[in-house]
């Protein structure tokens, strides 16, 4: 519904917004989802910061007008709250976090927004990007969007910016994903990447082995026949009952984050044999998605046992 609200009948709404703001709006195809999500990507290009910012806010306002609020399809967003996801270069994500998280704390304090920055980057080098999720009232979200878009403008003269702005990972399938770590200077401190509520799913990308492990995973992925990679797969593992809450997260935050990152669905059920010490975890998805989700799950279990 949200993408339809932006497009309008035969694209009339997006053309009208573009004409009024001197920008061009492009929505990825119906099945061209951003990696790790079931969301289409809206890209807005214009001659300067102000037209792009106005165009984006008008697109969001149209969604709110037609649907009541912006949820990105998430069922846990209530009727008076909005949840928006913005994709920014890793350099902009670093600026948004600021030294020791100072800028992110200031944004949260000044707007009342909940802000989450994904620890996983999509793409490589200067073109790598991270997803910023903001949640709050319509008025707060407008302020947050203006702040984040203004930060993007700081990089407009960088040699890589035009290429980043004219490209898209939507519909790219299994795009290259990497954990953002401190030694590349983009900030991965979990306290700045989680929702403000206790029990949020911060740091689920901690269980990454050294490069030899990554090489093995890359080789296994490269050896997958295309027909196998595209099929649905399922694996099951046992989770100690004491660790189940860590795997699920507050209101399912961790399993939802794993699904967003990998496309695989994780579920925890009661043991059929009456074993109260363990519960079965089922992971369903593509071969690569299932393998990645499995690593996330065992990482959460291992962290809970430490």
PDB file of C-alpha atoms in Angstrom:
ATOM      1  CA  UNK A   1       0.000   0.000   0.000  1.00  0.00           C
ATOM      2  CA  UNK A   2       2.799   2.438   0.803  1.00  0.00           C
ATOM      3  CA  UNK A   3       4.536   2.045  -2.545  1.00  0.00           C
ATOM      4  CA  UNK A   4       1.184   2.436  -4.314  1.00  0.00           C
ATOM      5  CA  UNK A   5       0.545   5.656  -2.369  1.00  0.00           C
ATOM      6  CA  UNK A   6       3.831   7.126  -3.622  1.00  0.00           C
ATOM      7  CA  UNK A   7       3.299   6.010  -7.220  1.00  0.00           C
ATOM      8  CA  UNK A   8      -0.372   6.869  -7.585  1.00  0.00           C
ATOM      9  CA  UNK A   9      -2.450   5.784 -10.570  1.00  0.00           C
ATOM     10  CA  UNK A  10      -0.004   4.956 -13.366  1.00  0.00           C
ATOM     11  CA  UNK A  11       2.719   6.922 -11.591  1.00  0.00           C
ATOM     12  CA  UNK A  12       0.743  10.178 -11.424  1.00  0.00           C
ATOM     13  CA  UNK A  13       1.567  10.959  -7.789  1.00  0.00           C
ATOM     14  CA  UNK A  14       5.317  10.454  -8.109  1.00  0.00           C
ATOM     15  CA  UNK A  15       5.359  12.572 -11.282  1.00  0.00           C
ATOM     16  CA  UNK A  16       3.442  15.336  -9.524  1.00  0.00           C
ATOM     17  CA  UNK A  17       5.847  15.346  -6.577  1.00  0.00           C
ATOM     18  CA  UNK A  18       8.783  15.392  -8.995  1.00  0.00           C
ATOM     19  CA  UNK A  19       7.362  18.311 -10.947  1.00  0.00           C
ATOM     20  CA  UNK A  20       6.616  20.357  -7.821  1.00  0.00           C
ATOM     21  CA  UNK A  21      10.071  19.805  -6.330  1.00  0.00           C
ATOM     22  CA  UNK A  22      12.233  19.548  -9.480  1.00  0.00           C
ATOM     23  CA  UNK A  23      13.290  16.010  -8.574  1.00  0.00           C
ATOM     24  CA  UNK A  24      13.041  12.522 -10.041  1.00  0.00           C
ATOM     25  CA  UNK A  25      11.518   9.708  -7.993  1.00  0.00           C
ATOM     26  CA  UNK A  26      12.276   6.080  -8.809  1.00  0.00           C
ATOM     27  CA  UNK A  27      10.684   3.112  -7.066  1.00  0.00           C
ATOM     28  CA  UNK A  28      12.263  -0.309  -7.532  1.00  0.00           C
ATOM     29  CA  UNK A  29      10.131  -3.017  -9.125  1.00  0.00           C
ATOM     30  CA  UNK A  30       7.514  -4.959  -7.206  1.00  0.00           C
ATOM     31  CA  UNK A  31       9.870  -7.864  -6.555  1.00  0.00           C
ATOM     32  CA  UNK A  32      13.083  -5.803  -6.487  1.00  0.00           C
ATOM     33  CA  UNK A  33      13.512  -5.770  -2.718  1.00  0.00           C
ATOM     34  CA  UNK A  34      16.323  -4.229  -0.748  1.00  0.00           C
ATOM     35  CA  UNK A  35      18.648  -7.049   0.479  1.00  0.00           C
ATOM     36  CA  UNK A  36      17.422  -8.735   3.631  1.00  0.00           C
ATOM     37  CA  UNK A  37      13.970  -7.106   3.438  1.00  0.00           C
ATOM     38  CA  UNK A  38      10.654  -7.346   1.631  1.00  0.00           C
ATOM     39  CA  UNK A  39      10.738  -3.617   0.897  1.00  0.00           C
ATOM     40  CA  UNK A  40      11.000  -1.747  -2.385  1.00  0.00           C
ATOM     41  CA  UNK A  41      13.487   1.112  -2.519  1.00  0.00           C
ATOM     42  CA  UNK A  42      12.477   4.701  -3.254  1.00  0.00           C
ATOM     43  CA  UNK A  43      15.330   6.758  -4.729  1.00  0.00           C
ATOM     44  CA  UNK A  44      15.029  10.538  -5.117  1.00  0.00           C
ATOM     45  CA  UNK A  45      17.503  12.585  -7.155  1.00  0.00           C
ATOM     46  CA  UNK A  46      17.596  16.346  -7.516  1.00  0.00           C
ATOM     47  CA  UNK A  47      19.846  19.351  -8.185  1.00  0.00           C
ATOM     48  CA  UNK A  48      20.361  20.288  -4.520  1.00  0.00           C
ATOM     49  CA  UNK A  49      19.639  19.299  -0.930  1.00  0.00           C
ATOM     50  CA  UNK A  50      16.431  21.272  -0.416  1.00  0.00           C
ATOM     51  CA  UNK A  51      14.475  19.854  -3.404  1.00  0.00           C
ATOM     52  CA  UNK A  52      15.397  16.287  -2.444  1.00  0.00           C
ATOM     53  CA  UNK A  53      14.412  16.850   1.169  1.00  0.00           C
ATOM     54  CA  UNK A  54      11.079  18.404   0.169  1.00  0.00           C
ATOM     55  CA  UNK A  55      10.389  15.591  -2.286  1.00  0.00           C
ATOM     56  CA  UNK A  56      11.067  12.916   0.322  1.00  0.00           C
ATOM     57  CA  UNK A  57       8.853  14.586   2.912  1.00  0.00           C
ATOM     58  CA  UNK A  58       6.048  14.972   0.363  1.00  0.00           C
ATOM     59  CA  UNK A  59       6.320  11.269  -0.496  1.00  0.00           C
ATOM     60  CA  UNK A  60       6.112  10.364   3.188  1.00  0.00           C
ATOM     61  CA  UNK A  61       3.195  12.766   3.698  1.00  0.00           C
ATOM     62  CA  UNK A  62       1.322  11.081   0.839  1.00  0.00           C
ATOM     63  CA  UNK A  63       1.785   7.697   2.497  1.00  0.00           C
ATOM     64  CA  UNK A  64       0.473   9.043   5.805  1.00  0.00           C
ATOM     65  CA  UNK A  65      -2.469  10.662   4.010  1.00  0.00           C
ATOM     66  CA  UNK A  66      -3.430   7.412   2.279  1.00  0.00           C
ATOM     67  CA  UNK A  67      -2.625   4.828   4.965  1.00  0.00           C
ATOM     68  CA  UNK A  68      -2.608   6.717   8.284  1.00  0.00           C
ATOM     69  CA  UNK A  69       1.053   6.106   9.124  1.00  0.00           C
ATOM     70  CA  UNK A  70       4.269   4.608   7.758  1.00  0.00           C
ATOM     71  CA  UNK A  71       5.077   1.081   8.941  1.00  0.00           C
ATOM     72  CA  UNK A  72       7.139  -0.551   6.209  1.00  0.00           C
ATOM     73  CA  UNK A  73       4.750  -3.481   6.524  1.00  0.00           C
ATOM     74  CA  UNK A  74       5.746  -4.151  10.147  1.00  0.00           C
ATOM     75  CA  UNK A  75       2.693  -5.332  12.132  1.00  0.00           C
ATOM     76  CA  UNK A  76       4.062  -4.140  15.501  1.00  0.00           C
ATOM     77  CA  UNK A  77       3.849  -0.407  14.651  1.00  0.00           C
ATOM     78  CA  UNK A  78       0.842   1.208  16.342  1.00  0.00           C
ATOM     79  CA  UNK A  79      -1.495   3.688  14.668  1.00  0.00           C
ATOM     80  CA  UNK A  80       0.185   6.848  16.040  1.00  0.00           C
ATOM     81  CA  UNK A  81       3.767   5.784  15.317  1.00  0.00           C
ATOM     82  CA  UNK A  82       5.802   5.800  12.112  1.00  0.00           C
ATOM     83  CA  UNK A  83       8.780   3.595  11.234  1.00  0.00           C
ATOM     84  CA  UNK A  84      10.973   4.629   8.321  1.00  0.00           C
ATOM     85  CA  UNK A  85      14.119   3.018   6.923  1.00  0.00           C
ATOM     86  CA  UNK A  86      16.733   5.146   5.166  1.00  0.00           C
ATOM     87  CA  UNK A  87      19.775   3.806   3.317  1.00  0.00           C
ATOM     88  CA  UNK A  88      22.932   5.901   3.716  1.00  0.00           C
ATOM     89  CA  UNK A  89      26.628   5.429   2.870  1.00  0.00           C
ATOM     90  CA  UNK A  90      28.706   4.015   5.725  1.00  0.00           C
ATOM     91  CA  UNK A  91      30.537   7.330   5.945  1.00  0.00           C
ATOM     92  CA  UNK A  92      27.233   9.091   6.651  1.00  0.00           C
ATOM     93  CA  UNK A  93      26.299   6.435   9.216  1.00  0.00           C
ATOM     94  CA  UNK A  94      29.591   7.124  10.975  1.00  0.00           C
ATOM     95  CA  UNK A  95      28.799  10.846  11.069  1.00  0.00           C
ATOM     96  CA  UNK A  96      25.299  10.123  12.355  1.00  0.00           C
ATOM     97  CA  UNK A  97      26.744   8.100  15.243  1.00  0.00           C
ATOM     98  CA  UNK A  98      29.427  10.680  16.045  1.00  0.00           C
ATOM     99  CA  UNK A  99      32.306  10.370  18.540  1.00  0.00           C
ATOM    100  CA  UNK A 100      31.273   7.851  21.205  1.00  0.00           C
ATOM    101  CA  UNK A 101      27.726   8.023  19.881  1.00  0.00           C
ATOM    102  CA  UNK A 102      27.313  11.719  20.708  1.00  0.00           C
ATOM    103  CA  UNK A 103      25.426  12.707  17.541  1.00  0.00           C
ATOM    104  CA  UNK A 104      23.066   9.756  17.780  1.00  0.00           C
ATOM    105  CA  UNK A 105      22.325  10.529  21.426  1.00  0.00           C
ATOM    106  CA  UNK A 106      21.621  14.149  20.521  1.00  0.00           C
ATOM    107  CA  UNK A 107      19.241  13.138  17.716  1.00  0.00           C
ATOM    108  CA  UNK A 108      17.346  10.837  20.054  1.00  0.00           C
ATOM    109  CA  UNK A 109      17.187  13.458  22.807  1.00  0.00           C
ATOM    110  CA  UNK A 110      16.139  16.370  20.575  1.00  0.00           C
ATOM    111  CA  UNK A 111      13.440  14.512  18.620  1.00  0.00           C
ATOM    112  CA  UNK A 112      12.280  11.680  20.874  1.00  0.00           C
ATOM    113  CA  UNK A 113      12.928   9.256  18.018  1.00  0.00           C
ATOM    114  CA  UNK A 114      14.110   5.702  18.439  1.00  0.00           C
ATOM    115  CA  UNK A 115      17.023   5.222  16.065  1.00  0.00           C
ATOM    116  CA  UNK A 116      18.695   1.998  14.993  1.00  0.00           C
ATOM    117  CA  UNK A 117      21.686   1.671  12.662  1.00  0.00           C
ATOM    118  CA  UNK A 118      22.271  -1.740  11.151  1.00  0.00           C
ATOM    119  CA  UNK A 119      25.617  -3.336  12.005  1.00  0.00           C
ATOM    120  CA  UNK A 120      25.608  -5.005   8.593  1.00  0.00           C
ATOM    121  CA  UNK A 121      26.743  -3.025   5.561  1.00  0.00           C
ATOM    122  CA  UNK A 122      25.587  -3.829   2.025  1.00  0.00           C
ATOM    123  CA  UNK A 123      28.186  -3.386  -0.700  1.00  0.00           C
ATOM    124  CA  UNK A 124      31.931  -2.842  -0.594  1.00  0.00           C
ATOM    125  CA  UNK A 125      34.382   0.032  -0.314  1.00  0.00           C
ATOM    126  CA  UNK A 126      33.118   3.601  -0.486  1.00  0.00           C
ATOM    127  CA  UNK A 127      29.825   2.376  -1.956  1.00  0.00           C
ATOM    128  CA  UNK A 128      28.982   0.272   1.100  1.00  0.00           C
ATOM    129  CA  UNK A 129      25.819   1.445   2.821  1.00  0.00           C
ATOM    130  CA  UNK A 130      23.890   0.894   6.032  1.00  0.00           C
ATOM    131  CA  UNK A 131      20.220   1.037   6.906  1.00  0.00           C
ATOM    132  CA  UNK A 132      19.056   3.613   9.433  1.00  0.00           C
ATOM    133  CA  UNK A 133      15.654   2.911  11.003  1.00  0.00           C
ATOM    134  CA  UNK A 134      13.845   5.722  12.792  1.00  0.00           C
ATOM    135  CA  UNK A 135      10.628   5.388  14.746  1.00  0.00           C
ATOM    136  CA  UNK A 136       8.382   7.988  16.341  1.00  0.00           C
ATOM    137  CA  UNK A 137       5.634  10.506  15.779  1.00  0.00           C
ATOM    138  CA  UNK A 138       5.082  12.137  12.396  1.00  0.00           C
ATOM    139  CA  UNK A 139       6.499  15.469  13.625  1.00  0.00           C
ATOM    140  CA  UNK A 140       9.593  13.804  15.133  1.00  0.00           C
ATOM    141  CA  UNK A 141      10.158  11.711  12.029  1.00  0.00           C
ATOM    142  CA  UNK A 142      10.130  14.822   9.822  1.00  0.00           C
ATOM    143  CA  UNK A 143      12.874  16.353  11.966  1.00  0.00           C
ATOM    144  CA  UNK A 144      14.886  13.147  11.922  1.00  0.00           C
ATOM    145  CA  UNK A 145      14.631  12.766   8.149  1.00  0.00           C
ATOM    146  CA  UNK A 146      15.743  16.370   7.586  1.00  0.00           C
ATOM    147  CA  UNK A 147      18.732  15.843   9.891  1.00  0.00           C
ATOM    148  CA  UNK A 148      19.854  12.629   8.193  1.00  0.00           C
ATOM    149  CA  UNK A 149      19.400  13.978   4.649  1.00  0.00           C
ATOM    150  CA  UNK A 150      21.376  17.093   5.615  1.00  0.00           C
ATOM    151  CA  UNK A 151      24.234  14.832   6.757  1.00  0.00           C
ATOM    152  CA  UNK A 152      24.196  13.168   3.342  1.00  0.00           C
ATOM    153  CA  UNK A 153      24.773  16.556   1.767  1.00  0.00           C
ATOM    154  CA  UNK A 154      28.137  16.741   3.557  1.00  0.00           C
ATOM    155  CA  UNK A 155      29.438  14.038   1.193  1.00  0.00           C
ATOM    156  CA  UNK A 156      28.087  15.387  -2.078  1.00  0.00           C
ATOM    157  CA  UNK A 157      31.552  16.445  -3.309  1.00  0.00           C
ATOM    158  CA  UNK A 158      33.197  13.100  -2.551  1.00  0.00           C
ATOM    159  CA  UNK A 159      34.382  11.285  -5.712  1.00  0.00           C
ATOM    160  CA  UNK A 160      32.236   8.221  -4.958  1.00  0.00           C
ATOM    161  CA  UNK A 161      28.992  10.036  -4.135  1.00  0.00           C
ATOM    162  CA  UNK A 162      27.577  10.333  -7.667  1.00  0.00           C
ATOM    163  CA  UNK A 163      28.118   6.621  -8.275  1.00  0.00           C
ATOM    164  CA  UNK A 164      26.495   5.741  -4.949  1.00  0.00           C
ATOM    165  CA  UNK A 165      23.539   8.043  -5.633  1.00  0.00           C
ATOM    166  CA  UNK A 166      22.932   6.636  -9.109  1.00  0.00           C
ATOM    167  CA  UNK A 167      23.188   2.946  -8.149  1.00  0.00           C
ATOM    168  CA  UNK A 168      20.940   0.639  -6.153  1.00  0.00           C
ATOM    169  CA  UNK A 169      21.218  -2.703  -4.380  1.00  0.00           C
ATOM    170  CA  UNK A 170      17.463  -3.305  -4.611  1.00  0.00           C
ATOM    171  CA  UNK A 171      16.780  -6.464  -6.566  1.00  0.00           C
ATOM    172  CA  UNK A 172      20.440  -7.438  -6.390  1.00  0.00           C
ATOM    173  CA  UNK A 173      19.644 -10.781  -4.756  1.00  0.00           C
ATOM    174  CA  UNK A 174      22.456 -12.002  -2.522  1.00  0.00           C
ATOM    175  CA  UNK A 175      24.311  -8.698  -2.279  1.00  0.00           C
ATOM    176  CA  UNK A 176      27.683  -8.533  -0.547  1.00  0.00           C
ATOM    177  CA  UNK A 177      27.098  -7.989   3.174  1.00  0.00           C
ATOM    178  CA  UNK A 178      29.789  -7.249   5.736  1.00  0.00           C
ATOM    179  CA  UNK A 179      29.844  -6.549   9.443  1.00  0.00           C
ATOM    180  CA  UNK A 180      30.826  -2.966  10.146  1.00  0.00           C
ATOM    181  CA  UNK A 181      33.628  -2.993  12.719  1.00  0.00           C
ATOM    182  CA  UNK A 182      35.451  -0.377  14.746  1.00  0.00           C
ATOM    183  CA  UNK A 183      38.771  -0.612  12.899  1.00  0.00           C
ATOM    184  CA  UNK A 184      37.227   0.761   9.718  1.00  0.00           C
ATOM    185  CA  UNK A 185      35.829   3.654  11.685  1.00  0.00           C
ATOM    186  CA  UNK A 186      32.096   3.283  11.128  1.00  0.00           C
ATOM    187  CA  UNK A 187      31.118   2.533  14.709  1.00  0.00           C
ATOM    188  CA  UNK A 188      29.548  -0.739  15.761  1.00  0.00           C
ATOM    189  CA  UNK A 189      29.001  -0.221  19.467  1.00  0.00           C
ATOM    190  CA  UNK A 190      25.802  -2.113  20.172  1.00  0.00           C
ATOM    191  CA  UNK A 191      24.427   0.459  22.607  1.00  0.00           C
ATOM    192  CA  UNK A 192      24.064   2.876  19.691  1.00  0.00           C
ATOM    193  CA  UNK A 193      22.567   0.315  17.299  1.00  0.00           C
ATOM    194  CA  UNK A 194      19.679  -0.979  19.404  1.00  0.00           C
ATOM    195  CA  UNK A 195      16.199   0.228  20.256  1.00  0.00           C
ATOM    196  CA  UNK A 196      15.987   2.115  23.534  1.00  0.00           C
ATOM    197  CA  UNK A 197      13.853  -0.551  25.219  1.00  0.00           C
ATOM    198  CA  UNK A 198      15.592  -3.275  27.249  1.00  0.00           C
ATOM    199  CA  UNK A 199      15.870  -6.596  25.497  1.00  0.00           C
ATOM    200  CA  UNK A 200      16.327  -5.158  22.024  1.00  0.00           C
ATOM    201  CA  UNK A 201      18.306  -7.156  19.510  1.00  0.00           C
ATOM    202  CA  UNK A 202      21.648  -5.367  19.645  1.00  0.00           C
ATOM    203  CA  UNK A 203      24.773  -6.999  18.341  1.00  0.00           C
ATOM    204  CA  UNK A 204      23.335 -10.123  16.746  1.00  0.00           C
ATOM    205  CA  UNK A 205      26.180  -9.943  14.214  1.00  0.00           C
ATOM    206  CA  UNK A 206      28.859 -10.698  16.770  1.00  0.00           C
ATOM    207  CA  UNK A 207      29.459 -14.346  15.885  1.00  0.00           C
ATOM    208  CA  UNK A 208      31.784 -13.752  12.949  1.00  0.00           C
ATOM    209  CA  UNK A 209      34.812 -16.027  12.794  1.00  0.00           C
ATOM    210  CA  UNK A 210      38.271 -14.919  11.553  1.00  0.00           C
ATOM    211  CA  UNK A 211      39.030 -14.644   7.859  1.00  0.00           C
ATOM    212  CA  UNK A 212      39.641 -18.372   7.425  1.00  0.00           C
ATOM    213  CA  UNK A 213      35.988 -18.958   8.369  1.00  0.00           C
ATOM    214  CA  UNK A 214      34.815 -16.289   5.943  1.00  0.00           C
ATOM    215  CA  UNK A 215      36.928 -17.824   3.178  1.00  0.00           C
ATOM    216  CA  UNK A 216      35.309 -21.206   3.808  1.00  0.00           C
ATOM    217  CA  UNK A 217      31.837 -19.678   3.679  1.00  0.00           C
ATOM    218  CA  UNK A 218      32.652 -17.795   0.472  1.00  0.00           C
ATOM    219  CA  UNK A 219      33.961 -20.951  -1.167  1.00  0.00           C
ATOM    220  CA  UNK A 220      30.856 -22.903  -0.152  1.00  0.00           C
ATOM    221  CA  UNK A 221      28.602 -20.186  -1.538  1.00  0.00           C
ATOM    222  CA  UNK A 222      30.546 -20.063  -4.823  1.00  0.00           C
ATOM    223  CA  UNK A 223      30.175 -23.847  -5.208  1.00  0.00           C
ATOM    224  CA  UNK A 224      26.369 -23.767  -4.871  1.00  0.00           C
ATOM    225  CA  UNK A 225      24.525 -24.645  -8.090  1.00  0.00           C
ATOM    226  CA  UNK A 226      22.053 -21.900  -8.989  1.00  0.00           C
ATOM    227  CA  UNK A 227      19.139 -24.351  -8.771  1.00  0.00           C
ATOM    228  CA  UNK A 228      20.067 -25.282  -5.199  1.00  0.00           C
ATOM    229  CA  UNK A 229      20.674 -21.713  -4.057  1.00  0.00           C
ATOM    230  CA  UNK A 230      17.183 -20.639  -5.126  1.00  0.00           C
ATOM    231  CA  UNK A 231      15.294 -23.461  -3.388  1.00  0.00           C
ATOM    232  CA  UNK A 232      13.757 -23.280   0.073  1.00  0.00           C
ATOM    233  CA  UNK A 233      15.777 -25.109   2.731  1.00  0.00           C
ATOM    234  CA  UNK A 234      15.161 -25.968   6.351  1.00  0.00           C
ATOM    235  CA  UNK A 235      17.460 -26.806   9.259  1.00  0.00           C
ATOM    236  CA  UNK A 236      16.693 -27.502  12.905  1.00  0.00           C
ATOM    237  CA  UNK A 237      18.811 -27.167  16.002  1.00  0.00           C
ATOM    238  CA  UNK A 238      18.269 -27.387  19.743  1.00  0.00           C
ATOM    239  CA  UNK A 239      18.362 -24.320  21.972  1.00  0.00           C
ATOM    240  CA  UNK A 240      18.738 -24.537  25.767  1.00  0.00           C
ATOM    241  CA  UNK A 241      15.498 -23.284  27.307  1.00  0.00           C
ATOM    242  CA  UNK A 242      17.428 -20.707  29.349  1.00  0.00           C
ATOM    243  CA  UNK A 243      18.703 -19.142  26.091  1.00  0.00           C
ATOM    244  CA  UNK A 244      15.381 -18.938  24.230  1.00  0.00           C
ATOM    245  CA  UNK A 245      14.648 -15.367  25.352  1.00  0.00           C
ATOM    246  CA  UNK A 246      18.055 -14.271  24.023  1.00  0.00           C
ATOM    247  CA  UNK A 247      17.322 -15.830  20.630  1.00  0.00           C
ATOM    248  CA  UNK A 248      13.850 -14.314  20.392  1.00  0.00           C
ATOM    249  CA  UNK A 249      14.641 -10.880  21.847  1.00  0.00           C
ATOM    250  CA  UNK A 250      12.064  -8.471  23.261  1.00  0.00           C
ATOM    251  CA  UNK A 251       8.776  -9.053  21.383  1.00  0.00           C
ATOM    252  CA  UNK A 252      10.677 -11.120  18.797  1.00  0.00           C
ATOM    253  CA  UNK A 253      13.155  -8.333  18.023  1.00  0.00           C
ATOM    254  CA  UNK A 254      16.117 -10.657  17.395  1.00  0.00           C
ATOM    255  CA  UNK A 255      14.336 -13.144  15.134  1.00  0.00           C
ATOM    256  CA  UNK A 256      12.807 -10.232  13.204  1.00  0.00           C
ATOM    257  CA  UNK A 257      16.263  -8.679  12.757  1.00  0.00           C
ATOM    258  CA  UNK A 258      17.697 -12.005  11.590  1.00  0.00           C
ATOM    259  CA  UNK A 259      14.912 -12.297   9.024  1.00  0.00           C
ATOM    260  CA  UNK A 260      15.563  -8.741   7.831  1.00  0.00           C
ATOM    261  CA  UNK A 261      19.275  -9.462   7.416  1.00  0.00           C
ATOM    262  CA  UNK A 262      19.057 -12.942   5.869  1.00  0.00           C
ATOM    263  CA  UNK A 263      15.548 -13.424   4.505  1.00  0.00           C
ATOM    264  CA  UNK A 264      15.293 -16.632   6.565  1.00  0.00           C
ATOM    265  CA  UNK A 265      12.480 -17.212   9.049  1.00  0.00           C
ATOM    266  CA  UNK A 266      13.429 -18.385  12.548  1.00  0.00           C
ATOM    267  CA  UNK A 267      10.871 -19.994  14.852  1.00  0.00           C
ATOM    268  CA  UNK A 268      11.118 -21.563  18.312  1.00  0.00           C
ATOM    269  CA  UNK A 269       8.580 -24.176  19.373  1.00  0.00           C
ATOM    270  CA  UNK A 270       7.830 -26.392  22.339  1.00  0.00           C
ATOM    271  CA  UNK A 271       9.696 -29.700  22.421  1.00  0.00           C
ATOM    272  CA  UNK A 272       7.547 -32.578  21.178  1.00  0.00           C
ATOM    273  CA  UNK A 273       9.273 -35.105  23.434  1.00  0.00           C
ATOM    274  CA  UNK A 274       8.571 -33.145  26.580  1.00  0.00           C
ATOM    275  CA  UNK A 275      12.211 -32.146  27.096  1.00  0.00           C
ATOM    276  CA  UNK A 276      12.007 -29.043  29.285  1.00  0.00           C
ATOM    277  CA  UNK A 277      15.734 -28.368  29.029  1.00  0.00           C
ATOM    278  CA  UNK A 278      15.763 -27.617  25.288  1.00  0.00           C
ATOM    279  CA  UNK A 279      13.470 -26.233  22.599  1.00  0.00           C
ATOM    280  CA  UNK A 280      13.725 -26.860  18.850  1.00  0.00           C
ATOM    281  CA  UNK A 281      14.643 -23.920  16.587  1.00  0.00           C
ATOM    282  CA  UNK A 282      13.603 -24.134  12.935  1.00  0.00           C
ATOM    283  CA  UNK A 283      15.185 -21.967  10.207  1.00  0.00           C
ATOM    284  CA  UNK A 284      13.597 -21.795   6.743  1.00  0.00           C
ATOM    285  CA  UNK A 285      14.802 -19.855   3.722  1.00  0.00           C
ATOM    286  CA  UNK A 286      17.307 -19.877   0.868  1.00  0.00           C
ATOM    287  CA  UNK A 287      20.501 -21.899   1.280  1.00  0.00           C
ATOM    288  CA  UNK A 288      22.614 -18.827   1.982  1.00  0.00           C
ATOM    289  CA  UNK A 289      19.935 -17.213   4.146  1.00  0.00           C
ATOM    290  CA  UNK A 290      19.545 -20.332   6.270  1.00  0.00           C
ATOM    291  CA  UNK A 291      23.308 -20.676   6.728  1.00  0.00           C
ATOM    292  CA  UNK A 292      23.648 -17.018   7.768  1.00  0.00           C
ATOM    293  CA  UNK A 293      20.658 -17.213  10.102  1.00  0.00           C
ATOM    294  CA  UNK A 294      22.100 -20.352  11.707  1.00  0.00           C
ATOM    295  CA  UNK A 295      25.313 -18.488  12.536  1.00  0.00           C
ATOM    296  CA  UNK A 296      23.339 -15.629  14.050  1.00  0.00           C
ATOM    297  CA  UNK A 297      21.299 -18.039  16.188  1.00  0.00           C
ATOM    298  CA  UNK A 298      24.266 -20.005  17.504  1.00  0.00           C
ATOM    299  CA  UNK A 299      25.998 -16.702  18.206  1.00  0.00           C
ATOM    300  CA  UNK A 300      23.077 -15.524  20.318  1.00  0.00           C
ATOM    301  CA  UNK A 301      22.985 -18.843  22.158  1.00  0.00           C
ATOM    302  CA  UNK A 302      26.730 -18.690  22.775  1.00  0.00           C
ATOM    303  CA  UNK A 303      26.531 -15.105  24.062  1.00  0.00           C
ATOM    304  CA  UNK A 304      23.714 -16.059  26.438  1.00  0.00           C
ATOM    305  CA  UNK A 305      25.811 -18.919  27.839  1.00  0.00           C
ATOM    306  CA  UNK A 306      28.924 -16.819  28.497  1.00  0.00           C
TER     307      UNK A 306
END
